[in-house]
Protein backbone atom coordinates (compact mmCIF):
# COMPACT_ATOMS: atom_id res chain seq x y z
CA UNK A 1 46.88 129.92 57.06
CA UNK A 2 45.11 127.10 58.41
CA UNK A 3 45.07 123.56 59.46
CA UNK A 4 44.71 121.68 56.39
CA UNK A 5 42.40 118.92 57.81
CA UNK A 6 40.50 116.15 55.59
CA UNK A 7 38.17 116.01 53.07
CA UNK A 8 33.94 115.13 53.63
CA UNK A 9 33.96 111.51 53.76
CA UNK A 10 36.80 111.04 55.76
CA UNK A 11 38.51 109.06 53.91
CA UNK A 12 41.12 111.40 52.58
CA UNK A 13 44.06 113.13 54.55
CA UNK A 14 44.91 116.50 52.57
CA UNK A 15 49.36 116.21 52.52
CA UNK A 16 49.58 119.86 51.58
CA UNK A 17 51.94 121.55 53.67
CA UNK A 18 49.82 124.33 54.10
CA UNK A 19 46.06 126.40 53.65
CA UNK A 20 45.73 129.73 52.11
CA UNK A 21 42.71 131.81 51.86
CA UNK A 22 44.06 135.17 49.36
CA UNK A 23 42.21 137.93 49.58
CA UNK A 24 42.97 139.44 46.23
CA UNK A 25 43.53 138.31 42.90
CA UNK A 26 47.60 139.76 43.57
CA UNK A 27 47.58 137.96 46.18
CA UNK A 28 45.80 135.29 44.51
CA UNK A 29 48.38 135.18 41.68
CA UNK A 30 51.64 135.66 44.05
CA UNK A 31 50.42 132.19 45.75
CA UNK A 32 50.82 130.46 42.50
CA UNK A 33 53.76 131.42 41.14
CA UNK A 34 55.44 131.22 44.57
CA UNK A 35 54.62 127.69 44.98
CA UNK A 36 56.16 124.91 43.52
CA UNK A 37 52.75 122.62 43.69
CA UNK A 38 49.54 124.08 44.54
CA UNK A 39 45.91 123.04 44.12
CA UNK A 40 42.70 124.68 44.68
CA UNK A 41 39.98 123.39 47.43
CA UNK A 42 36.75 124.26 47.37
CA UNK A 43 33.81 122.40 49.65
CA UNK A 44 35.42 118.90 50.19
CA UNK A 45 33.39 116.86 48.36
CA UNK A 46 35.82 114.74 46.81
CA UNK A 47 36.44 111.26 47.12
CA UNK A 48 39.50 110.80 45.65
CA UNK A 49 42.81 113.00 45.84
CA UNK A 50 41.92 115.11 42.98
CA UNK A 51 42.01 118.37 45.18
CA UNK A 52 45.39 117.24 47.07
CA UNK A 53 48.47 118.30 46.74
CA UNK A 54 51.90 117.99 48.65
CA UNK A 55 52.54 121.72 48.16
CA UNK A 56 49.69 124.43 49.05
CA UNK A 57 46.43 124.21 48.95
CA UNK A 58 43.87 127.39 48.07
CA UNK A 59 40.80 128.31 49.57
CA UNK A 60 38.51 130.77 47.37
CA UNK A 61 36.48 131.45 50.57
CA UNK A 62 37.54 135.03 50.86
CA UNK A 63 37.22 135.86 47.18
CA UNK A 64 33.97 134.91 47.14
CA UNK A 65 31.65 138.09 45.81
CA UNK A 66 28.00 138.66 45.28
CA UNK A 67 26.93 137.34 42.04
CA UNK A 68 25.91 139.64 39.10
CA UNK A 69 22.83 139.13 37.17
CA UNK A 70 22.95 140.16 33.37
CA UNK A 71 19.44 139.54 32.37
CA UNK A 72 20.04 141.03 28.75
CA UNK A 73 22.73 137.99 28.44
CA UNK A 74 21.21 135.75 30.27
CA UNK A 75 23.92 134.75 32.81
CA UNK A 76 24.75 135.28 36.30
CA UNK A 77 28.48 135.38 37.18
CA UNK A 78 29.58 133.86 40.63
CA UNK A 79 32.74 133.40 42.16
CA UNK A 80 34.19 130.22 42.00
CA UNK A 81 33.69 129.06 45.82
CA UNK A 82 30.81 129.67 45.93
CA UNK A 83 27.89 126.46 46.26
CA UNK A 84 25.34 125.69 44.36
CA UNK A 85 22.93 125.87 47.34
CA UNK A 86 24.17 129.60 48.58
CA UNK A 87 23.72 130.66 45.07
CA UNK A 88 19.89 128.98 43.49
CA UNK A 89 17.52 130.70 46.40
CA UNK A 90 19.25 134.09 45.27
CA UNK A 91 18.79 133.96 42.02
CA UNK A 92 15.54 132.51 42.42
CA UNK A 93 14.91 135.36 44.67
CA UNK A 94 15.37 137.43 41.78
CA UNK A 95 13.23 135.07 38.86
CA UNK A 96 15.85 133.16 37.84
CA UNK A 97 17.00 129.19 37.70
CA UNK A 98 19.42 126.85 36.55
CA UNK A 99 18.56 124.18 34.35
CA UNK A 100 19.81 121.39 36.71
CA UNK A 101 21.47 120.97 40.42
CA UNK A 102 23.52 117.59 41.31
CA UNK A 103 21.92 115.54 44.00
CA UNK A 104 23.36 118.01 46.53
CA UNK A 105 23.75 121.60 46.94
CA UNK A 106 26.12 121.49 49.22
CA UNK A 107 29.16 121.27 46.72
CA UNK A 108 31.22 124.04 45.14
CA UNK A 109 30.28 125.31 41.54
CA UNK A 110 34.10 125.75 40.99
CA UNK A 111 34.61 122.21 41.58
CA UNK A 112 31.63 120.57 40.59
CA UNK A 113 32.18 121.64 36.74
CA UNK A 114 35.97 121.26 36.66
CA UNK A 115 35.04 117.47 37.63
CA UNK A 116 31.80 117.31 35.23
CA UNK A 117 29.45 116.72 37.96
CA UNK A 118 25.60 116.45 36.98
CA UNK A 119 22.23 116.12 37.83
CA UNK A 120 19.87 114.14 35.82
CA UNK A 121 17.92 114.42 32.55
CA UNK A 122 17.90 113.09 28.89
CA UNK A 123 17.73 116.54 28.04
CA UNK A 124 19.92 118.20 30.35
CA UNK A 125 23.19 118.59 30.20
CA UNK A 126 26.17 118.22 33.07
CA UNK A 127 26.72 121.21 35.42
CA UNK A 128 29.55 122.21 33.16
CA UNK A 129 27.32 122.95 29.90
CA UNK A 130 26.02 125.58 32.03
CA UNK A 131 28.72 127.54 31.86
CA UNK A 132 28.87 130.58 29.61
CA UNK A 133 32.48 131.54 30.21
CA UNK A 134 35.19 130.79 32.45
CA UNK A 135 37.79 132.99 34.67
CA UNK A 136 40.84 131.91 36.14
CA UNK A 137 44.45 132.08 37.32
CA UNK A 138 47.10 130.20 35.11
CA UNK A 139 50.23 128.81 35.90
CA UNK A 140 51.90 131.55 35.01
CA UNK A 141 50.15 134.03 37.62
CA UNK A 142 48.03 135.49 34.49
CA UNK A 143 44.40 135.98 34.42
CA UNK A 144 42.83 133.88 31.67
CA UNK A 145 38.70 133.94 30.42
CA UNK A 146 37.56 131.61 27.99
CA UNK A 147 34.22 132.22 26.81
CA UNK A 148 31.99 130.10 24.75
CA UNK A 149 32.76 130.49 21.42
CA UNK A 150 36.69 130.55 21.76
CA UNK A 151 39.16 128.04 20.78
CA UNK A 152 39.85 126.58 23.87
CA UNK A 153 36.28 127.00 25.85
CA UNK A 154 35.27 123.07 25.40
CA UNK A 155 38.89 122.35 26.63
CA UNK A 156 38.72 124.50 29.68
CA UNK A 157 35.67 123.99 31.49
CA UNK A 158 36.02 120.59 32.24
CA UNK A 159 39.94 121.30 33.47
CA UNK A 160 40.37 119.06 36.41
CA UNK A 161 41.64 121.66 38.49
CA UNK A 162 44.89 120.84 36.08
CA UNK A 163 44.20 124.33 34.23
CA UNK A 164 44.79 126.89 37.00
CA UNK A 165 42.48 128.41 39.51
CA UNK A 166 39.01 128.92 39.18
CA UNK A 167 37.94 132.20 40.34
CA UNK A 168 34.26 132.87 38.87
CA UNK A 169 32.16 131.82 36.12
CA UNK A 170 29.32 133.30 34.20
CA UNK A 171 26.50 131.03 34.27
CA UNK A 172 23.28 130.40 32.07
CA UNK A 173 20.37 131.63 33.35
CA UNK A 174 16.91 131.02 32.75
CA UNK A 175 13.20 132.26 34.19
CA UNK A 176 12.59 130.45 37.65
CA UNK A 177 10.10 127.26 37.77
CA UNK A 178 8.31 125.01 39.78
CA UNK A 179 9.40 121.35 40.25
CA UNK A 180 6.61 118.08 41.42
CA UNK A 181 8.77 115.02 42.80
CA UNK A 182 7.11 111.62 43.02
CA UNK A 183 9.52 108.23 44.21
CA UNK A 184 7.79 105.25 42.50
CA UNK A 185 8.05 101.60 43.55
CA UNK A 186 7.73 98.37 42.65
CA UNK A 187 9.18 98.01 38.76
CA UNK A 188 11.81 95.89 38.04
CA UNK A 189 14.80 95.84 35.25
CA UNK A 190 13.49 93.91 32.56
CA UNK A 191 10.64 96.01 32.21
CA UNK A 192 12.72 99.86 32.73
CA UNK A 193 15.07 98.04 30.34
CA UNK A 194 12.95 97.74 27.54
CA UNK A 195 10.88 100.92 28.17
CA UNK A 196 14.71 103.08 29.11
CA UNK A 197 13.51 105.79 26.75
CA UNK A 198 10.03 106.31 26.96
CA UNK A 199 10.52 106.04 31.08
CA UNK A 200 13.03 109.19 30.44
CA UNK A 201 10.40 111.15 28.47
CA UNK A 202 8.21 111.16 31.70
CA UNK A 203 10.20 114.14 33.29
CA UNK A 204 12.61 115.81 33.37
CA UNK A 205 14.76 113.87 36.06
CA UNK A 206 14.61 110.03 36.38
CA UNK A 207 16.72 108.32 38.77
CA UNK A 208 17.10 104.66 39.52
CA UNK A 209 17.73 103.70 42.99
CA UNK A 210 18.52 99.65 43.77
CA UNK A 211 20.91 98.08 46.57
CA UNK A 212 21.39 95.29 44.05
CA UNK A 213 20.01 92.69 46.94
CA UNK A 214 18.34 91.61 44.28
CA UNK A 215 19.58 91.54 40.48
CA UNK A 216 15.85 92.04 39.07
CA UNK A 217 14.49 95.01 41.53
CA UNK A 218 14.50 98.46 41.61
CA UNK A 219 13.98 100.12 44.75
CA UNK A 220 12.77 103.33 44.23
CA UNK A 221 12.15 105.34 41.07
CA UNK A 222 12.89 109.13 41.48
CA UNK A 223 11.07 111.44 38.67
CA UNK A 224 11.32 115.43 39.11
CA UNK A 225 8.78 116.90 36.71
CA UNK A 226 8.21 120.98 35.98
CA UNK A 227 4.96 122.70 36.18
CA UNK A 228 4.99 123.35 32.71
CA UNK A 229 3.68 120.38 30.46
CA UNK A 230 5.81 117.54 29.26
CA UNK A 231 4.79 116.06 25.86
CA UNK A 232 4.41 112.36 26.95
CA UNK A 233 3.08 111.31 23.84
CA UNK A 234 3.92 107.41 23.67
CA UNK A 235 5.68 107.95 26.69
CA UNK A 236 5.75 104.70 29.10
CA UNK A 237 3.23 105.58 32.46
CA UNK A 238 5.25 103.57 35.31
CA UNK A 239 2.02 102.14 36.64
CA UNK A 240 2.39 100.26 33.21
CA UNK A 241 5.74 98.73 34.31
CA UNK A 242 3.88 97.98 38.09
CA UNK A 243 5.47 101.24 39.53
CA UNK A 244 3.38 102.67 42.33
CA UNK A 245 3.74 106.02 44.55
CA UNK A 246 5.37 105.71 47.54
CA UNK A 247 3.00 105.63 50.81
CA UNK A 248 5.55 108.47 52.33
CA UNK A 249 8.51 110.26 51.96
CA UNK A 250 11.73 108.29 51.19
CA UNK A 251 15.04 108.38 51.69
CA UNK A 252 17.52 106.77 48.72
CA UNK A 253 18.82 104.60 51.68
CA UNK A 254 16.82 102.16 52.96
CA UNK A 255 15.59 102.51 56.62
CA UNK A 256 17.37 105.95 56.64
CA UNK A 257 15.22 109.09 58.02
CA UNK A 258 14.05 110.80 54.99
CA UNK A 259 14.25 114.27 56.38
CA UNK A 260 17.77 115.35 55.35
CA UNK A 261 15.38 114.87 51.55
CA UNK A 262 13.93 117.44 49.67
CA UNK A 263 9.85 117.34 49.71
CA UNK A 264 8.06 114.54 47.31
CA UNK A 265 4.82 113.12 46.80
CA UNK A 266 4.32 115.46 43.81
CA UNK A 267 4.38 118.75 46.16
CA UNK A 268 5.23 121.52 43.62
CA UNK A 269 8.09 124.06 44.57
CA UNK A 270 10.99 125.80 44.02
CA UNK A 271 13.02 123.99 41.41
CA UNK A 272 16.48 125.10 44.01
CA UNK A 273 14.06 122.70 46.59
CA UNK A 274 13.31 119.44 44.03
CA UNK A 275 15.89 118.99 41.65
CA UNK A 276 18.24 118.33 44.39
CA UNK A 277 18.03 114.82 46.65
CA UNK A 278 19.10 116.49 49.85
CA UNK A 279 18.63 119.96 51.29
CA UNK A 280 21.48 122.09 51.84
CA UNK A 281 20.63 122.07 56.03
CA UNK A 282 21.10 118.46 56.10
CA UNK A 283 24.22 116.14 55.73
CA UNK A 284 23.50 114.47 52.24
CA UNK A 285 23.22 110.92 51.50
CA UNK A 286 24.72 108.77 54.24
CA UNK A 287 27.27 110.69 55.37
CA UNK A 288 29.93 108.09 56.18
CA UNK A 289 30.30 106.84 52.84
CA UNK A 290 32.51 106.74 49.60
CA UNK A 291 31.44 107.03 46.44
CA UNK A 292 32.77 105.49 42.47
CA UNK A 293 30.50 106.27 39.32
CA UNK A 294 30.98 105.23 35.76
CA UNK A 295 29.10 106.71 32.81
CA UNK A 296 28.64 104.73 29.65
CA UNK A 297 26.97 105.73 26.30
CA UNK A 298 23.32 105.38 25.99
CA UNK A 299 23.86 102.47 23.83
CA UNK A 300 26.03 100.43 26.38
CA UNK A 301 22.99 100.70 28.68
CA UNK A 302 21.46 96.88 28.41
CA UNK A 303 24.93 95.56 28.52
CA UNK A 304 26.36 97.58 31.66
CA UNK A 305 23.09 97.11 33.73
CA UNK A 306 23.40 92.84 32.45
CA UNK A 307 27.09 92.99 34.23
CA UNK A 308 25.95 95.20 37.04
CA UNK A 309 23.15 92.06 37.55
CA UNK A 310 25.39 89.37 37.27
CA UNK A 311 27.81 91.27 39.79
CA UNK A 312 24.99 92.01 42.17
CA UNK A 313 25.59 89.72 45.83
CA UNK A 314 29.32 91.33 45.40
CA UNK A 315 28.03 94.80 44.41
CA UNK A 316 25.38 94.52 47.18
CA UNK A 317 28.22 93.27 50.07
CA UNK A 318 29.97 96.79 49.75
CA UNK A 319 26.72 98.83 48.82
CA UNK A 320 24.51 101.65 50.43
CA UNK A 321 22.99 102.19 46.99
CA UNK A 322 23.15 102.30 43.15
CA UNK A 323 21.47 105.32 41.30
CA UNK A 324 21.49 105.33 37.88
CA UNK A 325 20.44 108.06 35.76
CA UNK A 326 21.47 110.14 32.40
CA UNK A 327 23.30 113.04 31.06
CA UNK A 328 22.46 115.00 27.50
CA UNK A 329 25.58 114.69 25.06
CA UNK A 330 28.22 117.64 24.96
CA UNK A 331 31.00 118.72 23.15
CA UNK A 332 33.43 119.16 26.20
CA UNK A 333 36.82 117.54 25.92
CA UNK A 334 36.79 115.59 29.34
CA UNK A 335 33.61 115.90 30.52
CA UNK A 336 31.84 112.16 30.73
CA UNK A 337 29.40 112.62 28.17
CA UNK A 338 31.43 114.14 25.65
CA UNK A 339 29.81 113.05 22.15
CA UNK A 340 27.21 111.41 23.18
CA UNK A 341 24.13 110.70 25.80
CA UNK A 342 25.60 109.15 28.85
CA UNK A 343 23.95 106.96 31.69
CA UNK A 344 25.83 107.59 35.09
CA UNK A 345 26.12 104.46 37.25
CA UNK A 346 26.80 105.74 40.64
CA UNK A 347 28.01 103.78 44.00
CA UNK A 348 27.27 104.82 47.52
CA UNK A 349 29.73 102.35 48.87
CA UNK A 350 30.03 101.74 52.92
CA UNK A 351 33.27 102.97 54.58
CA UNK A 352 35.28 100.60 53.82
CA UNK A 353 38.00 102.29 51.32
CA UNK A 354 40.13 98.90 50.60
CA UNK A 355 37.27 96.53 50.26
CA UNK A 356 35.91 99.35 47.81
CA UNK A 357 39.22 99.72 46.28
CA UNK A 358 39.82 95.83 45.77
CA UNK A 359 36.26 95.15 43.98
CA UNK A 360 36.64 98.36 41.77
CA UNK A 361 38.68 96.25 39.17
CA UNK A 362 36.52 93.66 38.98
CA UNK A 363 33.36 96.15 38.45
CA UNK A 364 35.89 97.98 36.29
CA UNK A 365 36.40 94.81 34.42
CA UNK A 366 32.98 93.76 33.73
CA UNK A 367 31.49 97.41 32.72
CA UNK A 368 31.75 98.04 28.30
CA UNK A 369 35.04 99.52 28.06
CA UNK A 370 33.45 102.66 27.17
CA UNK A 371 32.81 103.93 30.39
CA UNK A 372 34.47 106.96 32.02
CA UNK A 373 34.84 107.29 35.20
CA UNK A 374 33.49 110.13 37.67
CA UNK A 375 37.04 112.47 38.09
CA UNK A 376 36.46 113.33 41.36
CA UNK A 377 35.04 109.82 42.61
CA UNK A 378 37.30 106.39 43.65
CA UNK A 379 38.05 104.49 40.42
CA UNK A 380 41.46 102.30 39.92
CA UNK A 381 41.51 102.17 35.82
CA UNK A 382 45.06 103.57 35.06
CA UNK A 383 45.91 106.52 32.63
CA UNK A 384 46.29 104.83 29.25
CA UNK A 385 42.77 103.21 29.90
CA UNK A 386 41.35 106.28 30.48
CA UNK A 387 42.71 108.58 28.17
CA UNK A 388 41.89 106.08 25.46
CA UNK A 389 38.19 107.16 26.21
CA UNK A 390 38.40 110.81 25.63
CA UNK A 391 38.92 111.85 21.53
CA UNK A 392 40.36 115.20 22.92
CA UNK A 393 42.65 113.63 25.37
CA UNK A 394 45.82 114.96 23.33
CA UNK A 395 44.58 118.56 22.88
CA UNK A 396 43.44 118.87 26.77
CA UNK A 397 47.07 117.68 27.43
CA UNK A 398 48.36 120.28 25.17
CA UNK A 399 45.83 122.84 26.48
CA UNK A 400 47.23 121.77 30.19
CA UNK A 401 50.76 122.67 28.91
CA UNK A 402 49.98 126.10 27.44
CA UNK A 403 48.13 127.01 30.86
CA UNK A 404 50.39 125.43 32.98
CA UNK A 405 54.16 125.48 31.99
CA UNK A 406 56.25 124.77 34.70
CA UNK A 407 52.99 121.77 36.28
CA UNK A 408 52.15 123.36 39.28
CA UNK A 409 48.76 122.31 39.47
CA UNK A 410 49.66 118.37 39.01
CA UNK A 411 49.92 116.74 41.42
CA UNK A 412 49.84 112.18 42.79
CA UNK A 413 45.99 112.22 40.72
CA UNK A 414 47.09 113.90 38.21
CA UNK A 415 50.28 112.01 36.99
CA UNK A 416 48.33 108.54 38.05
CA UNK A 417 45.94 109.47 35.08
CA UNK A 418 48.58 110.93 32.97
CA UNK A 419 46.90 114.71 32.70
């Protein structure tokens, strides 16, 4: 047992009456069906109450367990708490890579793919597609896999912590690569705008960075590239759209130290030490911050960016900084690019939760009303609006029942979004 404490930004209290670390999976299953509410908590890095709960809380920290390498599958299975950036040097130790990391390493893989969390690339999927299978505890007590392939896999990755606990996943795994990162600067909107695709094609990451001071500027243009050639045929060279390398290294936040970043100015290295924004040693981003992102389909792309412009002086009064980047198409029921390619808006607000949480209806307002919210991020669209963007909503609801009976794992979030 433990104090339960708060969560990374700050912002967030934790109500649960208590903080259990099982050892076992007994023990492990005991704590569930003895509770009445329970959630599981993995690194923190939530902005929102998705991981709260006014029952108990469960830390995976002592079930964690050196991953497994199957290199005749092609997966590596990892406990649930365990983070991205514990997990990439091993395996890269050993040959292997993921395909993508989210701007940080520092989260849990547990909870990044339960919330869809992604990295960045047309052709790269969220964390979540990654997955190869999935392990956890039910409702019920009872151990439960789903593996790609089975009925309810594309329901159950994606499961919003709603689906039981998480205790280990087998991931994809592929041969390990090199990574060159280069921050541009100098283009504006009109001319990424009408160049969005070709821009993409450049590499395999591209990330947009403004602070909206200004509705026609970009700040800085992030592109992670692998060692191994890129057909840019027809693809859009930035110096084309005015871009120019950076003088130095850069931080995403202006006048902010740019150590806490991993290396740039087209350095090749591990792809554990590019694809990331941040290194794992450092606190990421600004620290003191809070975060809201909203990913639209690829073709609501001119029309979100024209209302992010026209919101810009309010946008830019709350703001750290904007990134905007995509997400390949999947066929998982709730992640955010479910049927289709998706391009995530994302908010580094300041601290100031209700300034953030008064403007987020009016940014919520002026966004195509096909955009989905990040789950584990500060949003204030209510269920109905939500579920109205997810096809699937209905069977994940009915998948939720089946795993979870008697609703142990709802909780405040959960009913607010009606999951």
């Amino acid at each position: 047992m433990s104090e339960v404490g708060r969560n990374w930004a700050g912002n967030l209290s934790y109500r649960a009456q208590r903080l259990i670390a099982p050892r076992t999976r007994d023990e492990l299953a005991d704590a569930v069906v003895s509770s009445h509410r329970v959630r599981a908590l993995g690194s923190r890095h939530s902005f929102s109450d998705i991981a709260d709960t006014d029952g108990v809380l469960i830390s995976l920290m002592e079930l964690r367990a050196e991953p497994e390498l199957d290199e005749e599958r092609g997966v590596v299975r990892v406990s649930g708490g365990v983070r991205y950036g514990d997990l990439a040097p091993w395996l890269d130790d050993r040959g292997y890579a993921l395909a993508n990391l989210a701007s940080l390493p520092h989260i849990s893989i547990a909870g990044a793919v339960a919330t869809g969390t992604h990295g960045s690339g047309a052709r790269i999927g969220s964390l979540a597609t990654q997955v190869a299978a999935i392990e956890l505890v039910d409702g019920r007590g009872e151990a439960v896999r789903a593996a790609r392939g089975d009925d309810d896999f594309a329901g159950s990755v994606v499961g919003l912590g709603a689906l039981g606990i998480v205790t280990a996943l087998e991931l994809d795994v592929e041969p390990t690569y090199e990574v060159a990162q280069t921050v541009f600067e100098g283009v504006g909107w009109d001319d990424v705008l009408a160049a969005f695709d070709d821009l993409q094609a450049r590499a395999e990451s591209v990330s947009l960075f403004t602070t909206w001071r200004s509705a026609d500027a970009i700040d800085q243009v992030w592109m992670k590239t692998r060692a191994a050639a890129v057909d840019l045929t027809g693809a859009v060279d930035l110096a084309d759209l005015g871009g120019r390398p950076a003088d130095g290294p850069r931080h995403p936040l202006p006048g902010i130290d740019p150590q806490p970043c991993t290396p740039q100015q087209g350095l090749r290295g591990p792809w554990y030490d590019r694809l990331p924004h941040f290194r794992l040693a450092f606190t990421p981003s600004a620290g003191d911050e809070l975060q809201s992102e909203y990913l639209v389909p690829r073709g609501d792309l001119v029309a979100a960016i024209t209302a992010l412009r026209e919101l810009a002086p309010d946008i830019a009064a709350l703001l750290l900084v904007c990134e905007v980047r995509t997400v390949a198409a999947d066929d998982l029921w709730l992640s955010m690019a479910s049927g289709g390619e998706a391009v995530a808006l994302h908010f580094t607000w300041r601290p100031d939760e209700a300034a953030v949480r008064a403007f987020l209806p009016q940014l919520e307002e002026a966004l195509p009303q096909t955009a989905r919210p990040h789950w584990g991020k500060l949003f204030t669209l209510d269920g109905v609006a939500v579920s109205a963007r997810y096809p699937r909503w209905a069977d994940a609801q009915a998948l939720r029942a089946r795993r979870d009976p008697d609703r142990r794992f709802a909780n405040a979030w959960t009913e607010r979004v009606g999951f």
